[in-house]
CSV table of C-alpha atoms in Angstrom, one decimal:
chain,number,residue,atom,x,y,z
M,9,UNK,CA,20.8,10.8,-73.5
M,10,UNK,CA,17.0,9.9,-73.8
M,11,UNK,CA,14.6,10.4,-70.8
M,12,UNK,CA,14.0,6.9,-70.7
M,13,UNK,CA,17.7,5.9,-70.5
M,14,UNK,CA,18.5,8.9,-67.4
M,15,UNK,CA,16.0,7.4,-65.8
M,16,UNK,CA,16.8,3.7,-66.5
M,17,UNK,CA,20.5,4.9,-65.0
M,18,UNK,CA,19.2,6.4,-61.9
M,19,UNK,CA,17.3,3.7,-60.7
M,20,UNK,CA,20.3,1.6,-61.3
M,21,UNK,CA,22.3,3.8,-59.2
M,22,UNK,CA,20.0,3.8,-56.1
M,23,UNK,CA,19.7,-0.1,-56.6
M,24,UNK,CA,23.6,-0.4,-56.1
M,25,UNK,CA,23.5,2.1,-53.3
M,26,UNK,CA,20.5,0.0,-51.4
M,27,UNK,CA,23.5,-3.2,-52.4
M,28,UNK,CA,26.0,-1.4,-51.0
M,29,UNK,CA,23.8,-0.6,-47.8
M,30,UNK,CA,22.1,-3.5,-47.4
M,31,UNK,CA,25.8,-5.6,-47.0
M,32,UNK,CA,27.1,-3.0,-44.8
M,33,UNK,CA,23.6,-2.9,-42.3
M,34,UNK,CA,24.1,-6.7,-42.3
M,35,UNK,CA,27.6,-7.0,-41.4
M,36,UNK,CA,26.9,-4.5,-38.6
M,37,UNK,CA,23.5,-6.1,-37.4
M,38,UNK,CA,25.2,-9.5,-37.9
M,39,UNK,CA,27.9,-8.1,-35.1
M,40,UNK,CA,25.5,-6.7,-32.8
M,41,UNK,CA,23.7,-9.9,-32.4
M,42,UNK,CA,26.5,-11.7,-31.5
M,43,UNK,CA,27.0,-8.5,-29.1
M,44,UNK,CA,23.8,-9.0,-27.9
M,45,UNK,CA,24.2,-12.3,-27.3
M,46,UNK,CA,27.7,-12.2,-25.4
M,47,UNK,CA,25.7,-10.1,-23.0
M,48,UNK,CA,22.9,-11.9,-22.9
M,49,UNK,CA,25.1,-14.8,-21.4
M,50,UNK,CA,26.5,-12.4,-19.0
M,51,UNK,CA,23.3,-11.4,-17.7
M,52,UNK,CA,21.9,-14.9,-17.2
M,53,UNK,CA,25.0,-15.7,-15.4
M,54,UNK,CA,24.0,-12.7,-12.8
M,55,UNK,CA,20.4,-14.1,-12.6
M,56,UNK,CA,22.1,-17.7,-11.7
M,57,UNK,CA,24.0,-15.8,-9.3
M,58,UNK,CA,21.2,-14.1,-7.5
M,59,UNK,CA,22.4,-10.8,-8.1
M,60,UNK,CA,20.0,-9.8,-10.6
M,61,UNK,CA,16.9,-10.2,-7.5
M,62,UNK,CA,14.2,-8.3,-9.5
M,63,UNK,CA,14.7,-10.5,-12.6
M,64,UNK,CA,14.6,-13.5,-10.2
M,65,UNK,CA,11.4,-12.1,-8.5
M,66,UNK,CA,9.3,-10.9,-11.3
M,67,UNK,CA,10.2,-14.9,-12.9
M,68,UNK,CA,8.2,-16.1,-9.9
M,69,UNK,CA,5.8,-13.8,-9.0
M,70,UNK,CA,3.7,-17.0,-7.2
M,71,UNK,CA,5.9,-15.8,-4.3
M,72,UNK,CA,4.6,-13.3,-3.3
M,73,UNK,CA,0.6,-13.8,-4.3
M,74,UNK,CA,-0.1,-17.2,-2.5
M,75,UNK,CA,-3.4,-17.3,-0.1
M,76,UNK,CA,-2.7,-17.7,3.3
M,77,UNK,CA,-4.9,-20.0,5.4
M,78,UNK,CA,-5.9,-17.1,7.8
M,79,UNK,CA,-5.1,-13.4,8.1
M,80,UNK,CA,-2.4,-11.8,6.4
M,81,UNK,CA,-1.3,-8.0,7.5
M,82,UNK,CA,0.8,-6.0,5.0
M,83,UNK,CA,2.4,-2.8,5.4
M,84,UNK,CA,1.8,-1.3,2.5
M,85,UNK,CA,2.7,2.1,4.2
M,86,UNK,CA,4.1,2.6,7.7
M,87,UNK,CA,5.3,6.1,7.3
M,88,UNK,CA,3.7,9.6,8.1
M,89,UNK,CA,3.2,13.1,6.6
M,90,UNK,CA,7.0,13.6,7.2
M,91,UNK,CA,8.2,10.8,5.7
M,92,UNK,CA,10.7,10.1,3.1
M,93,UNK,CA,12.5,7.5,1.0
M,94,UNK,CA,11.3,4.1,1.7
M,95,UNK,CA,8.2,5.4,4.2
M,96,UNK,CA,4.6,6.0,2.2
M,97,UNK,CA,1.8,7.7,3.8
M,98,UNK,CA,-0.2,5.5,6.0
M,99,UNK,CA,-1.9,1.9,4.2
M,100,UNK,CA,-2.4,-1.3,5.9
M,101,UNK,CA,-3.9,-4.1,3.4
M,102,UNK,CA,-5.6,-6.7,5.5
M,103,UNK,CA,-6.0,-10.2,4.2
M,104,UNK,CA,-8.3,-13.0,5.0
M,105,UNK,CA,-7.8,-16.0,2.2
M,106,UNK,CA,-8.3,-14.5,-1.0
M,107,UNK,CA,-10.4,-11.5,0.0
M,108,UNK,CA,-8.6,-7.9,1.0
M,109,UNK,CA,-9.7,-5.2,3.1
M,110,UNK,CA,-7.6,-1.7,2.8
M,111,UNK,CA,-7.3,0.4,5.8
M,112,UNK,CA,-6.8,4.3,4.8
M,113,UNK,CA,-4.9,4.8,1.4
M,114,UNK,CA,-2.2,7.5,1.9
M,115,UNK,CA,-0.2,9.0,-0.8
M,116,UNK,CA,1.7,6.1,-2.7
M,117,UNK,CA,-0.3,3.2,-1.7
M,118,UNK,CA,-2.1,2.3,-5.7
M,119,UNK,CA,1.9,1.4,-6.1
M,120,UNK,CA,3.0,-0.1,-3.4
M,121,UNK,CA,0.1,-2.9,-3.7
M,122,UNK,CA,1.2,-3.6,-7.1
M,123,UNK,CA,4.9,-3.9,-5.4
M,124,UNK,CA,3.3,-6.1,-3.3
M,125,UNK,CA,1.7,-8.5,-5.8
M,126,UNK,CA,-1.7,-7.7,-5.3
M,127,UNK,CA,-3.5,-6.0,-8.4
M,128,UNK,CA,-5.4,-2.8,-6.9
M,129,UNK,CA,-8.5,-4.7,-9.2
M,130,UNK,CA,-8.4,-7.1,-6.5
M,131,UNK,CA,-9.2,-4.9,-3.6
M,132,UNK,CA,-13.0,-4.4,-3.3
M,133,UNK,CA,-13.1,-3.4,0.4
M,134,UNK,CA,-11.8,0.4,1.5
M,135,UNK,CA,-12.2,1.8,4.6
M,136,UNK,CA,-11.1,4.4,6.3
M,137,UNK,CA,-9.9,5.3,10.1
M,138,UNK,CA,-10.5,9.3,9.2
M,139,UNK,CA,-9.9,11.8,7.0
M,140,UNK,CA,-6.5,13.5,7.3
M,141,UNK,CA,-4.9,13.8,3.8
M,142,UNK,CA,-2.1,11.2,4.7
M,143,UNK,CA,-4.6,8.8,4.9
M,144,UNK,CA,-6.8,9.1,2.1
M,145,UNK,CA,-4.8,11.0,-0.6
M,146,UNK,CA,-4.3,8.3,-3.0
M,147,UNK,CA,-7.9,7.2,-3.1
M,148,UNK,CA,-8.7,9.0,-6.2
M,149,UNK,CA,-5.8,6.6,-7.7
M,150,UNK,CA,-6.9,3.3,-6.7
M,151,UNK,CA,-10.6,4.1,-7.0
M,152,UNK,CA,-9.8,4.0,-10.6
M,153,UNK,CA,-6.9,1.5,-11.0
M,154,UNK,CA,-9.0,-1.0,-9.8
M,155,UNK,CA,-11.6,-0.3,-11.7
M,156,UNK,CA,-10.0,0.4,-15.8
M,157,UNK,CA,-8.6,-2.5,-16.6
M,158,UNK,CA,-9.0,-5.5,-18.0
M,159,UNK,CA,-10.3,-7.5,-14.7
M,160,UNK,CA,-12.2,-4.3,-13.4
M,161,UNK,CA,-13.4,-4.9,-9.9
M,162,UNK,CA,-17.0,-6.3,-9.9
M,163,UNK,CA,-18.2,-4.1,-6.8
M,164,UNK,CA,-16.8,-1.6,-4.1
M,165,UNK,CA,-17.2,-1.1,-0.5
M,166,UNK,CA,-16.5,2.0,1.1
M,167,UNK,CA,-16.5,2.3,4.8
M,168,UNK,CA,-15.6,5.2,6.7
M,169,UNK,CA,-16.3,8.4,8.7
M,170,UNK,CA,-17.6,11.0,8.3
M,171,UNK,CA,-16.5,12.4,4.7
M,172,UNK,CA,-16.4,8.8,3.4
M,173,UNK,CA,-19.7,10.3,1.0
M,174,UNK,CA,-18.0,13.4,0.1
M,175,UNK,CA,-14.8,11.9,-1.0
M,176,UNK,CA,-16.2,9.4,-2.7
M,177,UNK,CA,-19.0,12.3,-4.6
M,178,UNK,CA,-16.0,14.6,-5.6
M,179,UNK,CA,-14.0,11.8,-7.1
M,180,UNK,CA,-17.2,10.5,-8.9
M,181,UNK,CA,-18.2,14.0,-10.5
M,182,UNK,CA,-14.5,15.5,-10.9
M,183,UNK,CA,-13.8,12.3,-13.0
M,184,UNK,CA,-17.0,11.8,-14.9
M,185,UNK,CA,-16.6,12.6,-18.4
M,186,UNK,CA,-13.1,10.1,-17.9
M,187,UNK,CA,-15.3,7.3,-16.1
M,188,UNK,CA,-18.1,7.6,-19.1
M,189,UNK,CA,-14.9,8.0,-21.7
M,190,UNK,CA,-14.0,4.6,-20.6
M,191,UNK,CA,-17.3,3.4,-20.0
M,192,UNK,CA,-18.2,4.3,-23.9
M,193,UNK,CA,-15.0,2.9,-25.1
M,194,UNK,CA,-16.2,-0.3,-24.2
M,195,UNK,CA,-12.8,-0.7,-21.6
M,196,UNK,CA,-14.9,-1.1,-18.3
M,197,UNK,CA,-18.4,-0.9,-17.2
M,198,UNK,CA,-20.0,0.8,-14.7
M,199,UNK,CA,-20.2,-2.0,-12.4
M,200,UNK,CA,-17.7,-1.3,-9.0
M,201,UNK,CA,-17.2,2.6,-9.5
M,202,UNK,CA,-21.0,3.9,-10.1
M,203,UNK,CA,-23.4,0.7,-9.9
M,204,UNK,CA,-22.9,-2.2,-7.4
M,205,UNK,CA,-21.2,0.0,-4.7
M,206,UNK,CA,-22.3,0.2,-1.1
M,207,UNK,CA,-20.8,3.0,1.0
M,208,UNK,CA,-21.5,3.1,4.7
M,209,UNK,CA,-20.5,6.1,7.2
M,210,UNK,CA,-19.2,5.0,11.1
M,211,UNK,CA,-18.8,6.8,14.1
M,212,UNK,CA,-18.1,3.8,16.3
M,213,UNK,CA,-19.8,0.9,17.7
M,214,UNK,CA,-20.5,-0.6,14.8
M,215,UNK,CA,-20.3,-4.2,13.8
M,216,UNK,CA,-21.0,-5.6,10.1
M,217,UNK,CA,-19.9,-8.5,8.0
M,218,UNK,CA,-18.2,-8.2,4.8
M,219,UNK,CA,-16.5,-11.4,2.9
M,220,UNK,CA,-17.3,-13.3,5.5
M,221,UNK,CA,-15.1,-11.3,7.6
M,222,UNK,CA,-16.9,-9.6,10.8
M,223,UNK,CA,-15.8,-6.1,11.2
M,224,UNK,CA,-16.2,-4.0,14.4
M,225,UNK,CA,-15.6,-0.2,15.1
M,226,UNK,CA,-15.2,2.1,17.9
M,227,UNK,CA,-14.2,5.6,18.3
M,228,UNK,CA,-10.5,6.6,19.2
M,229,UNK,CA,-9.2,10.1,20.4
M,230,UNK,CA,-7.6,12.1,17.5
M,231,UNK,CA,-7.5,15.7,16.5
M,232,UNK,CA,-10.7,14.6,13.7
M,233,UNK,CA,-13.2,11.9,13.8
M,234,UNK,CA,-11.4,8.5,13.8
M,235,UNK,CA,-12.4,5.3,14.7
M,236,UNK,CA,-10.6,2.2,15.1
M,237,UNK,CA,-11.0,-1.7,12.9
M,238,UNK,CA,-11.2,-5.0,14.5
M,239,UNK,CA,-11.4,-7.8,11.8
M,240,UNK,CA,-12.7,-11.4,12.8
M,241,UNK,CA,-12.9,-14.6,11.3
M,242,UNK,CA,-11.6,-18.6,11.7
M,243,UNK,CA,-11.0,-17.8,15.3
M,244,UNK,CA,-8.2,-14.7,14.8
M,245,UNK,CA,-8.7,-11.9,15.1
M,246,UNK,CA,-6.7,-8.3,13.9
M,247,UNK,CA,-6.7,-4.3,15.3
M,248,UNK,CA,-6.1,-1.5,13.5
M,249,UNK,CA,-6.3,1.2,15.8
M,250,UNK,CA,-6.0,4.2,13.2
M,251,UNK,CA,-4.4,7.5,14.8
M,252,UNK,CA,-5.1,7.6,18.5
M,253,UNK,CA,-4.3,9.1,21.7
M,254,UNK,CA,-4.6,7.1,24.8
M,255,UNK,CA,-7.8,5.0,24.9
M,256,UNK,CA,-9.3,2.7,28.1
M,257,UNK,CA,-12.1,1.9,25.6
M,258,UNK,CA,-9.5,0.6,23.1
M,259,UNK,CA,-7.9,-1.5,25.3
M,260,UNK,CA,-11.2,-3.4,26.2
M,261,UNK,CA,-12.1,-3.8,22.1
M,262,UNK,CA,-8.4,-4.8,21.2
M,263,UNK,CA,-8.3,-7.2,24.3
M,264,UNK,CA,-6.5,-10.4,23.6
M,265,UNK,CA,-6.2,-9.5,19.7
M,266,UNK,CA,-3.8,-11.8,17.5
M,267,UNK,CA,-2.2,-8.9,16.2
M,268,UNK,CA,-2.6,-5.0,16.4
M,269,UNK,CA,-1.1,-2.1,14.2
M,270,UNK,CA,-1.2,0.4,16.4
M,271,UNK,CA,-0.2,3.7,15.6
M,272,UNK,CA,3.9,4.2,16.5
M,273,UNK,CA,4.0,8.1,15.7
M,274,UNK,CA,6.3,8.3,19.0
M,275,UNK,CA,8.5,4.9,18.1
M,276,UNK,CA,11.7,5.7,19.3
M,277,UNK,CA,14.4,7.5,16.3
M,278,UNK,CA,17.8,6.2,16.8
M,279,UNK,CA,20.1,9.2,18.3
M,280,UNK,CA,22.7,9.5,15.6
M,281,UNK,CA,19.8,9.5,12.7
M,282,UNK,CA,19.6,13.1,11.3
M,283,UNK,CA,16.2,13.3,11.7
M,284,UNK,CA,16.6,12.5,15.5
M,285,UNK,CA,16.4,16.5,16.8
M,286,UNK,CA,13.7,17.2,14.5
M,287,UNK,CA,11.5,14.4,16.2
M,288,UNK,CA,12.8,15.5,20.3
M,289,UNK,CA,11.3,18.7,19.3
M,290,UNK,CA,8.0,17.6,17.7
M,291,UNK,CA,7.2,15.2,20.3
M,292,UNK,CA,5.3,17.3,22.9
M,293,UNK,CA,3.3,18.9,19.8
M,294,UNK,CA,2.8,15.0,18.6
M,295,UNK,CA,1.6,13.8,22.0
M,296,UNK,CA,-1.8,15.6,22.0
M,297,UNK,CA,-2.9,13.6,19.0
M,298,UNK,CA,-0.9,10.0,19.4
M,299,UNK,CA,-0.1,8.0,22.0
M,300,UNK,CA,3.4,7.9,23.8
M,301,UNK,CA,5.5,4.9,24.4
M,302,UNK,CA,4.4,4.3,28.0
M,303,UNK,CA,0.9,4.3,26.8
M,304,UNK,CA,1.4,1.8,23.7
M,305,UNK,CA,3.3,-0.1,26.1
M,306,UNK,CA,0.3,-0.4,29.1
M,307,UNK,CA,-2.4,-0.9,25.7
M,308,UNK,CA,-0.6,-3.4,24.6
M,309,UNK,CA,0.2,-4.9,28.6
M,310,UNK,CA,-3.6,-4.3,29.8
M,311,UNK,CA,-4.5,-5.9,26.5
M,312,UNK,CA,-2.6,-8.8,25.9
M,313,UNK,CA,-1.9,-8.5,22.4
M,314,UNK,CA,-0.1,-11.3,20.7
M,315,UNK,CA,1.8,-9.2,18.0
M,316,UNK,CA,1.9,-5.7,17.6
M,317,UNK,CA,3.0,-3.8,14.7
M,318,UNK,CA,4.1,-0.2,15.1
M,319,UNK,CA,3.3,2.2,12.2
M,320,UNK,CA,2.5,5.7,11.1
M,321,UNK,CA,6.6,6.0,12.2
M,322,UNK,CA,8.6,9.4,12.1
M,323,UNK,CA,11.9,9.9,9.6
M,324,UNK,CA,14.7,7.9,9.8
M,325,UNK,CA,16.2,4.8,11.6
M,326,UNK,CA,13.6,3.2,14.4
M,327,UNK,CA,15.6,2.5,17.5
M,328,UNK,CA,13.6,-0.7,17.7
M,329,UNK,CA,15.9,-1.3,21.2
M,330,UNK,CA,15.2,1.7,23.1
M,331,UNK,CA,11.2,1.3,21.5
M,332,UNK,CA,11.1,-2.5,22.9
M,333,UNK,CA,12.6,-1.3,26.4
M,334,UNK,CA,9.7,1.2,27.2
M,335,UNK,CA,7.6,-1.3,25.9
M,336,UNK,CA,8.5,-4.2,28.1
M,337,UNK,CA,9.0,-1.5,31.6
M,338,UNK,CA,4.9,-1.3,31.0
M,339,UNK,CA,4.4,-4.7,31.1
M,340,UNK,CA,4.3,-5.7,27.5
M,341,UNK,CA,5.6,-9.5,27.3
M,342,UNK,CA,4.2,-9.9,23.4
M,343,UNK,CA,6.0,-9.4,19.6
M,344,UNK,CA,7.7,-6.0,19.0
M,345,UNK,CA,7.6,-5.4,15.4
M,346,UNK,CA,8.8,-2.1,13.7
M,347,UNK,CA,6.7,-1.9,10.5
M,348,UNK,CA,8.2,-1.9,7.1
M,349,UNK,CA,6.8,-0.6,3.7
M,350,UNK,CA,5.6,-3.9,1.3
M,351,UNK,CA,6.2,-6.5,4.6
M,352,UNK,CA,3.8,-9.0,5.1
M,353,UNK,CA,2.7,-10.3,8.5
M,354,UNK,CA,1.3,-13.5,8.9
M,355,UNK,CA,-1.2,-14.1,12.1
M,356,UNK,CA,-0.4,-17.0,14.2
């Protein structure tokens, strides 16, 4: 056999195997699209059914990013360094209209303000009540989420205590050959992580106006420097106290708020929760750096709060009951509201 007719026959031979294939690839591809489509119909069906709820969400994501008239509180997290599951370190997203203000960024708050519909790009306005690493931790994340990407935030404020400059200079130099990277790649500019960004340091008694929001400050009791957020505009008004001990000054800022998160370290664990020992033990220890019931409850009396959102919780099931009784025994007539990670609170 010639060279020319071996090769002529192996060619031949691969172009029936590639036949053979071919039919074979089609008959199976032919039954997995009509696999594929059998479960396709199945799936719908769930959707119709409303058991598929993410699907269902994420198909009308209008839901949960409309602009509310007035203030909007979210709890993006309401847990605290000993936290677990659902609970995130300590974040409260404060919305007036279309414009956000972000009180403290513990550890998983970049993510849970995506899980609550708001792109961290969105969020020009951080503050902080102090520095304790369950309150800040996840800055370095959403100072640059919200800045690489394709709708980078067009400027940053940063308000905070003391260490609000340091924080902000390590995160800046740490990450500067990956800002510049980006910067060069022609992904982002400089503008709302190095240029356009305004950083002011509290200690209380402050009051400034950003977004056409006016903000106000005063200085709590805490183990480290913390101060406490009052946010005005349209007539309502909103608290976040920040961690605190017991505070006759904070009852005269917060008086007559529309609604306050106030820090619930000593909310009440239900007695058959596992975590409900742990906590009896810890509470003395807790006490010296967070207000107890009795004294949440005669705040909240004294100041006539509207709402009040308890956060900063402890493990496990609230015993929003037993919390709501102490409450009301100081003289507490208002909303008792147990905070919960990604729920929004409108302002009446």
């Amino acid at each position: 056999m010639t060279r020319i007719t071996l090769v002529f026959t192996m060619v031949l031979s691969v172009l029936v195997i590639i036949g053979c294939t071919s039919e074979s690839s089609l008959g199976e591809a032919e039954e997995q699209v009509e696999r594929e489509e059998v479960s396709g119909e199945e799936t719908k069906e769930l959707n119709n059914d409303g058991v598929d709820e993410e699907a269902d969400s994420a198909s009308n994501p209008e839901e949960t990013q409309d602009i509310p008239d007035g203030f909007r509180v979210t709890a993006i997290g309401a847990g605290s360094p000993t936290t677990y599951n659902t609970k995130s370190w300590p974040a409260t997203l404060v919305q007036y209209q279309d414009k956000y203000f972000l009180v403290d960024c513990g550890g998983g708050c970049t993510n849970g303000i995506a899980k609550a519909g708001v792109r961290p790009s969105d969020i020009d306005n951080i503050l902080f009540s102090h520095h304790h690493a369950d309150h800040n931790s996840d800055f370095l994340t959403i100072l640059i989420a919200g800045w690489a990407t394709d709708s980078p935030r067009p400027k940053l404020n940063l308000v905070g205590t003391e260490g609000t400059k340091a924080v902000y200079d390590f995160a800046i130099d740490f990450y500067k050959e990956d800002i510049q990277y980006r910067i060069d790649a022609g992904f982002t500019t400089p503008q709302g992580i190095i240029d356009n960004v305004e950083l002011k340091e509290v200690e209380g008694g402050e009051q400034f106006e950003l977004d056409g929001v006016k903000i106000s400050t005063i200085e709590v009791p805490h183990s480290i420097k913390t101060v406490a957020y009052k946010f005005e505009a349209g007539g309502k008004s909103v608290v976040i106290t920040g961690d605190t001990e017991f505070s006759e000054d904070l009852i005269e800022f917060s008086k007559d708020t529309d609604l306050v998160v106030m820090d619930g370290m000593l909310t009440e664990v239900k007695e058959d929760d596992p975590s409900y020992s742990m906590f009896q033990k810890l509470k003395p220890n807790l006490s010296r750096a967070h207000m107890t019931l009795e004294e949440i409850g005669k705040t909240a009396a004294e100041g006539n709060y509207k709402q009040m959102v308890l956060t900063h919780l402890f493990n496990g099931e609230m015993d929003k009951e037993l919390t709501t009784e102490v409450l009301r025994k100081q003289g507490y007539e208002g909303e008792v509201i147990i905070a919960e990670s990604l729920k929004a609170y409108e302002v009446d």
